[in-house]
Structures are given as C-alpha cells and as structure tokens.
PDB file of C-alpha atoms in Angstrom:
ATOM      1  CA  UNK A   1       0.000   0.000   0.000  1.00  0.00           C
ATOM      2  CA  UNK A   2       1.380   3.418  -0.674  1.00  0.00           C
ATOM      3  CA  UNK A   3       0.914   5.503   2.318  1.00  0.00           C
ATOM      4  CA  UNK A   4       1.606   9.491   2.585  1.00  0.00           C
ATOM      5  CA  UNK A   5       2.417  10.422   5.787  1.00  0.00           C
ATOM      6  CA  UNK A   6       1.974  14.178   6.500  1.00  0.00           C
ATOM      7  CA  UNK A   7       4.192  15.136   9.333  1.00  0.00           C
ATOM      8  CA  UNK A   8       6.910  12.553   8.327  1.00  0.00           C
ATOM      9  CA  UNK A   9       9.571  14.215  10.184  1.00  0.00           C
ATOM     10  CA  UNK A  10       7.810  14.921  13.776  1.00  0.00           C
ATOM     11  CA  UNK A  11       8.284  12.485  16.640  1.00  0.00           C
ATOM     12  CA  UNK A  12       5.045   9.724  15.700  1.00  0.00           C
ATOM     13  CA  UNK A  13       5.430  10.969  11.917  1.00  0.00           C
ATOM     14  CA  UNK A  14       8.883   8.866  11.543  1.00  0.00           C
ATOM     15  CA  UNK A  15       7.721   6.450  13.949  1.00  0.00           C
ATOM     16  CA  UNK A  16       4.975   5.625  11.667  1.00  0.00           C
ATOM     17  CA  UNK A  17       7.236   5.816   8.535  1.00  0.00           C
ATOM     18  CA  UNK A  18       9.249   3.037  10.271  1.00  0.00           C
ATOM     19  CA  UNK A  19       6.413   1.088  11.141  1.00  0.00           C
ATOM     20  CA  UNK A  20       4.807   1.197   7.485  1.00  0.00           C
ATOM     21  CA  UNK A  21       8.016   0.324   5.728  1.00  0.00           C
ATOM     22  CA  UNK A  22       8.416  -2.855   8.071  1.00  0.00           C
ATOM     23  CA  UNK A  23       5.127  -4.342   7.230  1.00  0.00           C
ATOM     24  CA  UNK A  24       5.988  -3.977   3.501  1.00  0.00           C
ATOM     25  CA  UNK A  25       4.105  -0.933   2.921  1.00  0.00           C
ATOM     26  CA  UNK A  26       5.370   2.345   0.796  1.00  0.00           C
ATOM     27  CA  UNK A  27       5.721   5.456   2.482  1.00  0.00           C
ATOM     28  CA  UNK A  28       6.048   8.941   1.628  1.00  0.00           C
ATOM     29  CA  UNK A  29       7.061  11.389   3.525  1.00  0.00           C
ATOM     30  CA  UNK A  30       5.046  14.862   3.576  1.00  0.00           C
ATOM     31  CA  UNK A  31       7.120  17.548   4.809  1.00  0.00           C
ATOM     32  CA  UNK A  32       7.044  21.167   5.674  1.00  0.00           C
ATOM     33  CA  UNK A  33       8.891  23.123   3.066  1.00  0.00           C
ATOM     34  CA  UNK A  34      12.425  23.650   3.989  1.00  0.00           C
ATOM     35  CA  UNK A  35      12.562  20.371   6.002  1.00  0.00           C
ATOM     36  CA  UNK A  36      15.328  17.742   5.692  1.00  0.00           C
ATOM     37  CA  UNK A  37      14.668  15.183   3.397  1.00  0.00           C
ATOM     38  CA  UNK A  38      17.629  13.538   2.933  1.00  0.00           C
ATOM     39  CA  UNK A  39      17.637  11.139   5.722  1.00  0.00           C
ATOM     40  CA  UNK A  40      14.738   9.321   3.963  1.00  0.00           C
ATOM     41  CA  UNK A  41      15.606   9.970   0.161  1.00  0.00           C
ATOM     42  CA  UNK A  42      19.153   8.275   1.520  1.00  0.00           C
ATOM     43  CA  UNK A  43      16.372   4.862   2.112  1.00  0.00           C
ATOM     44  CA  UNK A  44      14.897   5.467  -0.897  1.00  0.00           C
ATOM     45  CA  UNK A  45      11.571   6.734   0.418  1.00  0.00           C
ATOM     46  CA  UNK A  46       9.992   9.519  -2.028  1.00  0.00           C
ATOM     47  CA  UNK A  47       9.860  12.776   0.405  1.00  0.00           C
ATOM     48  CA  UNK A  48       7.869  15.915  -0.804  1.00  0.00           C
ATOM     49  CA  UNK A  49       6.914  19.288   0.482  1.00  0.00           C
ATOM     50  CA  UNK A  50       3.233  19.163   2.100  1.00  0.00           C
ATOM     51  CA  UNK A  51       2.350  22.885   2.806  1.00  0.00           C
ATOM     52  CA  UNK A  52      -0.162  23.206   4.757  1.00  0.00           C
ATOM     53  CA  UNK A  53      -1.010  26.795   4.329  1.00  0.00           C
ATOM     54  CA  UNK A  54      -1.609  26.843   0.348  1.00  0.00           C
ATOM     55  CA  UNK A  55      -4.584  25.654  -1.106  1.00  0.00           C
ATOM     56  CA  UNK A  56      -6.456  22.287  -0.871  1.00  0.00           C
ATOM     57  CA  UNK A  57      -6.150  21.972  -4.870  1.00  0.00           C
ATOM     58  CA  UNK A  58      -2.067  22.126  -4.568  1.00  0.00           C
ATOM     59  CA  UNK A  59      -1.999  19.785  -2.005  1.00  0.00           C
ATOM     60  CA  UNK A  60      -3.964  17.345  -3.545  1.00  0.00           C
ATOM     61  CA  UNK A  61      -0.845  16.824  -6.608  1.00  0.00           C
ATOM     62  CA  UNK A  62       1.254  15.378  -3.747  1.00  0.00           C
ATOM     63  CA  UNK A  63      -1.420  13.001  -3.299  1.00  0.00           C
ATOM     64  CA  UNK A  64      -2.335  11.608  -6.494  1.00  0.00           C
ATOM     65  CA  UNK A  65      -1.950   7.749  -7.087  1.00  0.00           C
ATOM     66  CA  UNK A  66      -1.866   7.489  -3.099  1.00  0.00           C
ATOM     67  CA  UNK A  67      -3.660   4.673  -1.228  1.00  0.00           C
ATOM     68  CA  UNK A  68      -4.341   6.415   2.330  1.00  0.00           C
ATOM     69  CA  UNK A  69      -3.086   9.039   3.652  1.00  0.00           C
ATOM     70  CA  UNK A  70      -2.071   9.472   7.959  1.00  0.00           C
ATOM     71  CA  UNK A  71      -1.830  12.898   9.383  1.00  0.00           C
ATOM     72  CA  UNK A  72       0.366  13.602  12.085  1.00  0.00           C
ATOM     73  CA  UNK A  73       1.001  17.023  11.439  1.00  0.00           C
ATOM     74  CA  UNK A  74       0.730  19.308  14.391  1.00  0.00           C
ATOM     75  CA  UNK A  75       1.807  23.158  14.968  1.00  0.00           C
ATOM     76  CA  UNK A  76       3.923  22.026  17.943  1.00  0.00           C
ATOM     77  CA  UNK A  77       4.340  23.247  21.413  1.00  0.00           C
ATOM     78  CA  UNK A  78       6.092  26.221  20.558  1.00  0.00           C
ATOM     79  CA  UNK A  79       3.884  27.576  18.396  1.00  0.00           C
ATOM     80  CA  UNK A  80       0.872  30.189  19.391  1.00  0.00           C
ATOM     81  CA  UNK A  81      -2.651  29.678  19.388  1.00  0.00           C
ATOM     82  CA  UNK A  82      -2.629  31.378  15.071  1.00  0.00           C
ATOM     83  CA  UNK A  83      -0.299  28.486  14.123  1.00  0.00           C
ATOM     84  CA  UNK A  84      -2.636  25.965  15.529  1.00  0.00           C
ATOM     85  CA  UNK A  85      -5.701  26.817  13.683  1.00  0.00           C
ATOM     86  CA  UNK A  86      -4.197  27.112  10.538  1.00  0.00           C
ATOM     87  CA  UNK A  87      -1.961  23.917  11.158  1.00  0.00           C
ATOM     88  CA  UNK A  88      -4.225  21.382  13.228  1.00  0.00           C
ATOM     89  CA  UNK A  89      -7.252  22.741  12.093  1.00  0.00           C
ATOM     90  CA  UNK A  90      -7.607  23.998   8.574  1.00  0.00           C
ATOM     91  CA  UNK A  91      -4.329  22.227   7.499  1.00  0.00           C
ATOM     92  CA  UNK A  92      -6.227  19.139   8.510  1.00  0.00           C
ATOM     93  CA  UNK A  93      -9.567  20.029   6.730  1.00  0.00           C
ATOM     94  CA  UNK A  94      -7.344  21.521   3.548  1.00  0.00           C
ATOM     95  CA  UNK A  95      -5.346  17.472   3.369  1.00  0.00           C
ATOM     96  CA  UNK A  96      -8.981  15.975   3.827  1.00  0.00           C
ATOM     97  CA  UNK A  97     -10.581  17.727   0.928  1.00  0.00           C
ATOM     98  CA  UNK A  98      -7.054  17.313  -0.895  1.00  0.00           C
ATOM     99  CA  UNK A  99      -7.592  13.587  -0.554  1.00  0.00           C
ATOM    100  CA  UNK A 100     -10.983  13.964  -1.898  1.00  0.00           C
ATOM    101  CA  UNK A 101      -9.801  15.861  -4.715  1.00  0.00           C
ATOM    102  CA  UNK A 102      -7.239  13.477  -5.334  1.00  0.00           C
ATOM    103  CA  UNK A 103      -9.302  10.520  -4.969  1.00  0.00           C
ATOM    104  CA  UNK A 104      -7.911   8.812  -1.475  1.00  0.00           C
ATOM    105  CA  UNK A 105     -10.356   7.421   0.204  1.00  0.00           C
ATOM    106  CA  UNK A 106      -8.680   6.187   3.431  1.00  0.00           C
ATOM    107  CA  UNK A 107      -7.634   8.578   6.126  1.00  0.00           C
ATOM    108  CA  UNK A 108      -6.013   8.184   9.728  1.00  0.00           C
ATOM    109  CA  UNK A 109      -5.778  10.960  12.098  1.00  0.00           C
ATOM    110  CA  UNK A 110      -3.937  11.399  15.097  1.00  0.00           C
ATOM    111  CA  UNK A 111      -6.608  13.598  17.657  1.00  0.00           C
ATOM    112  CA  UNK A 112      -6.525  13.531  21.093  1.00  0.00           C
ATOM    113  CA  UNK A 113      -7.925  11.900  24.037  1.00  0.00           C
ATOM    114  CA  UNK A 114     -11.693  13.522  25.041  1.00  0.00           C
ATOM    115  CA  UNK A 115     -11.166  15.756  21.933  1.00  0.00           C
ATOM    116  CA  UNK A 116     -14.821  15.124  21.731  1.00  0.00           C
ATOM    117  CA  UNK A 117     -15.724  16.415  25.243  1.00  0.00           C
ATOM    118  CA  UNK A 118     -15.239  20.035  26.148  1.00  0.00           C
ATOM    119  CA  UNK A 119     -15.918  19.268  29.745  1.00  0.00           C
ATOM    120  CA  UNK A 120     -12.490  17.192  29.754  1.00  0.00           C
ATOM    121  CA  UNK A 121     -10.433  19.717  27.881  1.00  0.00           C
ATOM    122  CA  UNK A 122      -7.537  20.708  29.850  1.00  0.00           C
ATOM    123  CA  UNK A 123      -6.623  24.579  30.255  1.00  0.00           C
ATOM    124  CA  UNK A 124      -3.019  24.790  28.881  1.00  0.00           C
ATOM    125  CA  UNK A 125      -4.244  23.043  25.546  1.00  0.00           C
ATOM    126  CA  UNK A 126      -7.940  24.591  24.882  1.00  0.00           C
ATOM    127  CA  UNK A 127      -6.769  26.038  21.331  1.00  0.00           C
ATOM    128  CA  UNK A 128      -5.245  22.500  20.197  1.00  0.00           C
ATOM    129  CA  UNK A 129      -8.184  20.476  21.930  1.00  0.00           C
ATOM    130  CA  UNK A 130     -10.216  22.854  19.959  1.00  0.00           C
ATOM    131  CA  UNK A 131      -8.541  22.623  16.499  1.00  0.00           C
ATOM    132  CA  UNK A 132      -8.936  18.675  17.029  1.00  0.00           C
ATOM    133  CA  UNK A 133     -12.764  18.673  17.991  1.00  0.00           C
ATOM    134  CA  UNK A 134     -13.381  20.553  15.064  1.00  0.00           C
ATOM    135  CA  UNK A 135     -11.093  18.785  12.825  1.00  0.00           C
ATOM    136  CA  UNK A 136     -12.292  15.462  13.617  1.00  0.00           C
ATOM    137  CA  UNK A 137     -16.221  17.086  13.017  1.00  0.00           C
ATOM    138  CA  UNK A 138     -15.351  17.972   9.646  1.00  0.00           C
ATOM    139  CA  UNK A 139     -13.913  14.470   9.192  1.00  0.00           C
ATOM    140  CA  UNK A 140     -16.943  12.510  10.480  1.00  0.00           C
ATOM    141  CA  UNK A 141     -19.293  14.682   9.450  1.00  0.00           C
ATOM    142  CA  UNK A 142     -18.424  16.927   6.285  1.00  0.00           C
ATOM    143  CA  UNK A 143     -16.131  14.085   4.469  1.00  0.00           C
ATOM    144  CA  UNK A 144     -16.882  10.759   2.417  1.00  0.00           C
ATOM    145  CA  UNK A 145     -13.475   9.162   3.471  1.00  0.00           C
ATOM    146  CA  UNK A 146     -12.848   5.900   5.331  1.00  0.00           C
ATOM    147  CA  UNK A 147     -11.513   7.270   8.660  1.00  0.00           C
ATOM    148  CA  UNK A 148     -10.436   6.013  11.786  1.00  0.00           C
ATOM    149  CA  UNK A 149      -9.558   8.792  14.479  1.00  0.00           C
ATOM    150  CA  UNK A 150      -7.077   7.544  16.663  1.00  0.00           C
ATOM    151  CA  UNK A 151      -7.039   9.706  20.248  1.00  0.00           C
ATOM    152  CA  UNK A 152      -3.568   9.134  22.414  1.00  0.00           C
ATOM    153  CA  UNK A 153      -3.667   9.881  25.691  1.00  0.00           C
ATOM    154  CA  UNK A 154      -0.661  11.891  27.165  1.00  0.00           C
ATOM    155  CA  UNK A 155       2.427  10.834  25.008  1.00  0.00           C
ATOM    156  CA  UNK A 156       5.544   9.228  26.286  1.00  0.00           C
ATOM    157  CA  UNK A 157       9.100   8.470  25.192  1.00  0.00           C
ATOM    158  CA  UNK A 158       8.885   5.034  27.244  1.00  0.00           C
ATOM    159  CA  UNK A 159       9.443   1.907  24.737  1.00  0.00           C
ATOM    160  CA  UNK A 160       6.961   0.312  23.283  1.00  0.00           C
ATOM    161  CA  UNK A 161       5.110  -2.426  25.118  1.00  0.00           C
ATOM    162  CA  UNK A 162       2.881  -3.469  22.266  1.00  0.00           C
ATOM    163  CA  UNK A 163      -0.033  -3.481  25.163  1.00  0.00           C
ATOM    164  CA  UNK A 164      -2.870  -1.062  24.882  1.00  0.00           C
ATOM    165  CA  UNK A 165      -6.143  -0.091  25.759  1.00  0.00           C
ATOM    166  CA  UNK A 166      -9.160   1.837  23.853  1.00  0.00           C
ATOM    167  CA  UNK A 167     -11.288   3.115  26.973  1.00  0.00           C
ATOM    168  CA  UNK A 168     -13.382   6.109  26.600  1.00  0.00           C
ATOM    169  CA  UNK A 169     -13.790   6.507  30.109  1.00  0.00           C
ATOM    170  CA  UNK A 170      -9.814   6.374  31.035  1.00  0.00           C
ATOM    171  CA  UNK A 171      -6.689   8.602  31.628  1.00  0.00           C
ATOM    172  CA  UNK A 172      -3.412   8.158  31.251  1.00  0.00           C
ATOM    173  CA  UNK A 173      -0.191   7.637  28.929  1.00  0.00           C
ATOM    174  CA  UNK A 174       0.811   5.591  25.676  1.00  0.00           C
ATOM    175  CA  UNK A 175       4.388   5.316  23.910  1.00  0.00           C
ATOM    176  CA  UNK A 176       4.444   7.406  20.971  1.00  0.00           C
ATOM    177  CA  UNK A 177       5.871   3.992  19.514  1.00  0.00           C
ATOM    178  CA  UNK A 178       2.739   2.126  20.527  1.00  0.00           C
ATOM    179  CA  UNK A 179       0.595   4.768  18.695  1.00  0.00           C
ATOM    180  CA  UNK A 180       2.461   4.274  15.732  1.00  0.00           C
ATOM    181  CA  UNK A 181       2.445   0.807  15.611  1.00  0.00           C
ATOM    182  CA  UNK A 182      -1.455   0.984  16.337  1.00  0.00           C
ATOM    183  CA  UNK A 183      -1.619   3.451  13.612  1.00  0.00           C
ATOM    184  CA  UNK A 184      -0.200   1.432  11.209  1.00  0.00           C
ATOM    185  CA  UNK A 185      -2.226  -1.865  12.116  1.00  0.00           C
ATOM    186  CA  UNK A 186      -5.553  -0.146  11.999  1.00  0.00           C
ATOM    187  CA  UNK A 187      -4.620   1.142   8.440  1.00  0.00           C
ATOM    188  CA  UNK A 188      -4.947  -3.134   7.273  1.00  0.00           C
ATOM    189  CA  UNK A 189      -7.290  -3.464   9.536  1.00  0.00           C
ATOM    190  CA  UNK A 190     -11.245  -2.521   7.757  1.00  0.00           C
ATOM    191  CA  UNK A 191     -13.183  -3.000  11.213  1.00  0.00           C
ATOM    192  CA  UNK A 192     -11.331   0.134  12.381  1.00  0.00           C
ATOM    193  CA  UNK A 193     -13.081   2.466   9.311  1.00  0.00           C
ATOM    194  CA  UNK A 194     -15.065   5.119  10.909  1.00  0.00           C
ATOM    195  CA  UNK A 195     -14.480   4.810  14.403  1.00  0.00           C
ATOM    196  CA  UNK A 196     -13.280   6.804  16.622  1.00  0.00           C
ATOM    197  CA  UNK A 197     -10.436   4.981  19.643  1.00  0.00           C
ATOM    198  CA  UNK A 198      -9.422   6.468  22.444  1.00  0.00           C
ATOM    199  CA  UNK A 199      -5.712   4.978  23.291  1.00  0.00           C
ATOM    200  CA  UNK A 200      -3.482   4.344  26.469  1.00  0.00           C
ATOM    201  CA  UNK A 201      -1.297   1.909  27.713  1.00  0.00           C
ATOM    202  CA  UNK A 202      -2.698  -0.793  28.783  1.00  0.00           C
ATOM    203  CA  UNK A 203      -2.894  -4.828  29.080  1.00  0.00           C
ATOM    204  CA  UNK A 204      -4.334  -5.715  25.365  1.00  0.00           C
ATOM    205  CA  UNK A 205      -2.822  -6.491  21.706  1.00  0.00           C
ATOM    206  CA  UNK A 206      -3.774  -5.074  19.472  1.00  0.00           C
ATOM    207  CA  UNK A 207      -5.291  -7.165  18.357  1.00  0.00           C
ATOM    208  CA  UNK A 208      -7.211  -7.703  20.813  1.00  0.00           C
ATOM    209  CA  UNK A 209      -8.944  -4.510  20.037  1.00  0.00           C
ATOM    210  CA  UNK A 210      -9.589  -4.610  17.055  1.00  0.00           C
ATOM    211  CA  UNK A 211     -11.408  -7.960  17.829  1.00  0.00           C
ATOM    212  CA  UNK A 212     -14.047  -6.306  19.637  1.00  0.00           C
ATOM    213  CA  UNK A 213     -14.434  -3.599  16.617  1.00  0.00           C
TER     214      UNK A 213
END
C-alpha cells in the first residue's frame, strides 16, 4: 500500500514511517517546506513538500496515485494559538478535501484523548483540543473518506510495550511507539473504518482490540 504520511519528520510521523516500511508498505514522507529530506531519500523513500497553508487543490498533486493518507502534522508546542488553527485545524480540513480531490479514500488521524468532550479539555491546551474537535467534526461529518480517528492519551518516550487499551472513560499515557504501531495496524485493519479509539497503555494487543471492533 502506498501511504503518505503528513508530518513525516515529527516524533510519531517517523515512527509511523518506520512502522509502514516494516510491514511492507510504501511510504512517503510529507514535509514542511524547507525540512530535511535527505535522511529518507538516503532509504529510498519519495519525500515531498506538504504545505499546509496553500490551497487544498495544490496539495492534492502530492497526493495523487496514493492509497491512504495518515496525518500527524501538528503546529507544535512552541507555536501560538494562530499556528494551531491554521496547522491542526484547517491544514487538517485543507489534506482531507485534498484527498478527496485526489481521490484517497482512506484517512487516519492522530486527535486527542476527550477531543470530543469540552468538559475534559484541559486549560493549557484549549486552542489545540479545539482545532482537534473541530477537525475530527469535519472528518466525520463533512467528508466521504474511510476514517479512523485515533485519540492518544498523554504521550511518552517510554518503549513500546505493544499493550494497549481503547477506553473512553480512562486517563493516562501511551508510547508514541505504541501509537504508531497501532496506527499502522488499523490502516490493514477494515473493522477500524469510521471509528473513533481512544488509546493508552494498557494490558491488550492489538489485536485484541480490534477484535471487539
């Protein structure tokens, strides 16, 4: 399957690229402009520039001939509350109506746990919980794609344990390598297509989850 990642060179975005090229998929790498792309033109990956502030209609010539499409994109931390409307909001709902345009019809996207629930949202992060509530609306809602919306709990550096859990209802952590790895395994995986999965560490396989889809 060829797979464009969009945030290939932020902390899940490579995770993921190294998870899809060990199952045999082919990535490519969607990068900011300026970004290094040698490291994975150096493997033989195809990397491109993914901008997400032009227009839906430009983005959507990076995506042509593509099989699904992950976004892991994100302003970043450092960034103020402008940068993460245009990035983690509209950037998101500009590469889902590029991947109409272009004809992709599967879509992953990283959100984030209770996105859904503005009762949960914690203070330091309204403007990203917001950008991801409204993201994952337009997804649901406003898009004919095949999604699955994948919601991490706090992210952690720990190694992967390859043990998870999908409670609504729970808080906590998850590996950023375990989130790739799930990433990548609901992407072969057709019972995960339009759901929505709340993610944490926890004492289940995958799939194990995906079993009770």
């Amino acid at each position: 399957m060829q797979v464009f990642v969009v945030g290939a060179n932020g902390q899940i975005g490579r995770l993921v690229m190294q998870q899809l090229i060990a199952s045999g998929d082919t990535p490519i790498a969607g990068l900011r402009p300026g970004e290094e792309r040698e490291d994975w033109e150096d493997q033989g990956i195809k990397a491109c520039d993914f901008d997400l502030l032009t227009k839906p209609e430009a983005l959507a010539s990076q995506l042509l001939g593509v099989d699904a499409l992950i976004f892991a994109a994100g302003s970043g931390s450092r960034t103020k509350d402008d940068m993460t409307l245009l990035i983690d909001l509209d950037g998101a709902v500009k590469t889902m109506q590029a991947a109409e345009i272009a004809g992709v019809s599967r879509f992953l996207m990283i959100s984030m746990l209770f996105a859904e629930d503005r009762n949960r949202w914690a203070e330091p992060l309204q403007a990203l919980y917001a950008a991801k509530f409204y993201a994952d609306h337009w997804l649901t809602h406003q898009t004919h794609l095949a999604y699955t919306i994948v919601e991490p709990g706090a992210l952690s550096f720990h190694p992967a344990t390859g043990l998870v859990k999908s409670d609504p209802l729970a808080v906590g952590s998850v590996p950023r390598r375990d989130v790739a790895a799930f990433l990548v395994a609901a992407l072969h995986d057709d019972r995960t297509i339009g759901k929505t999965l709340p993610l944490l560490q926890g004492d289940q396989t995958i799939a194990q989850i995906f079993a009770r889809l």
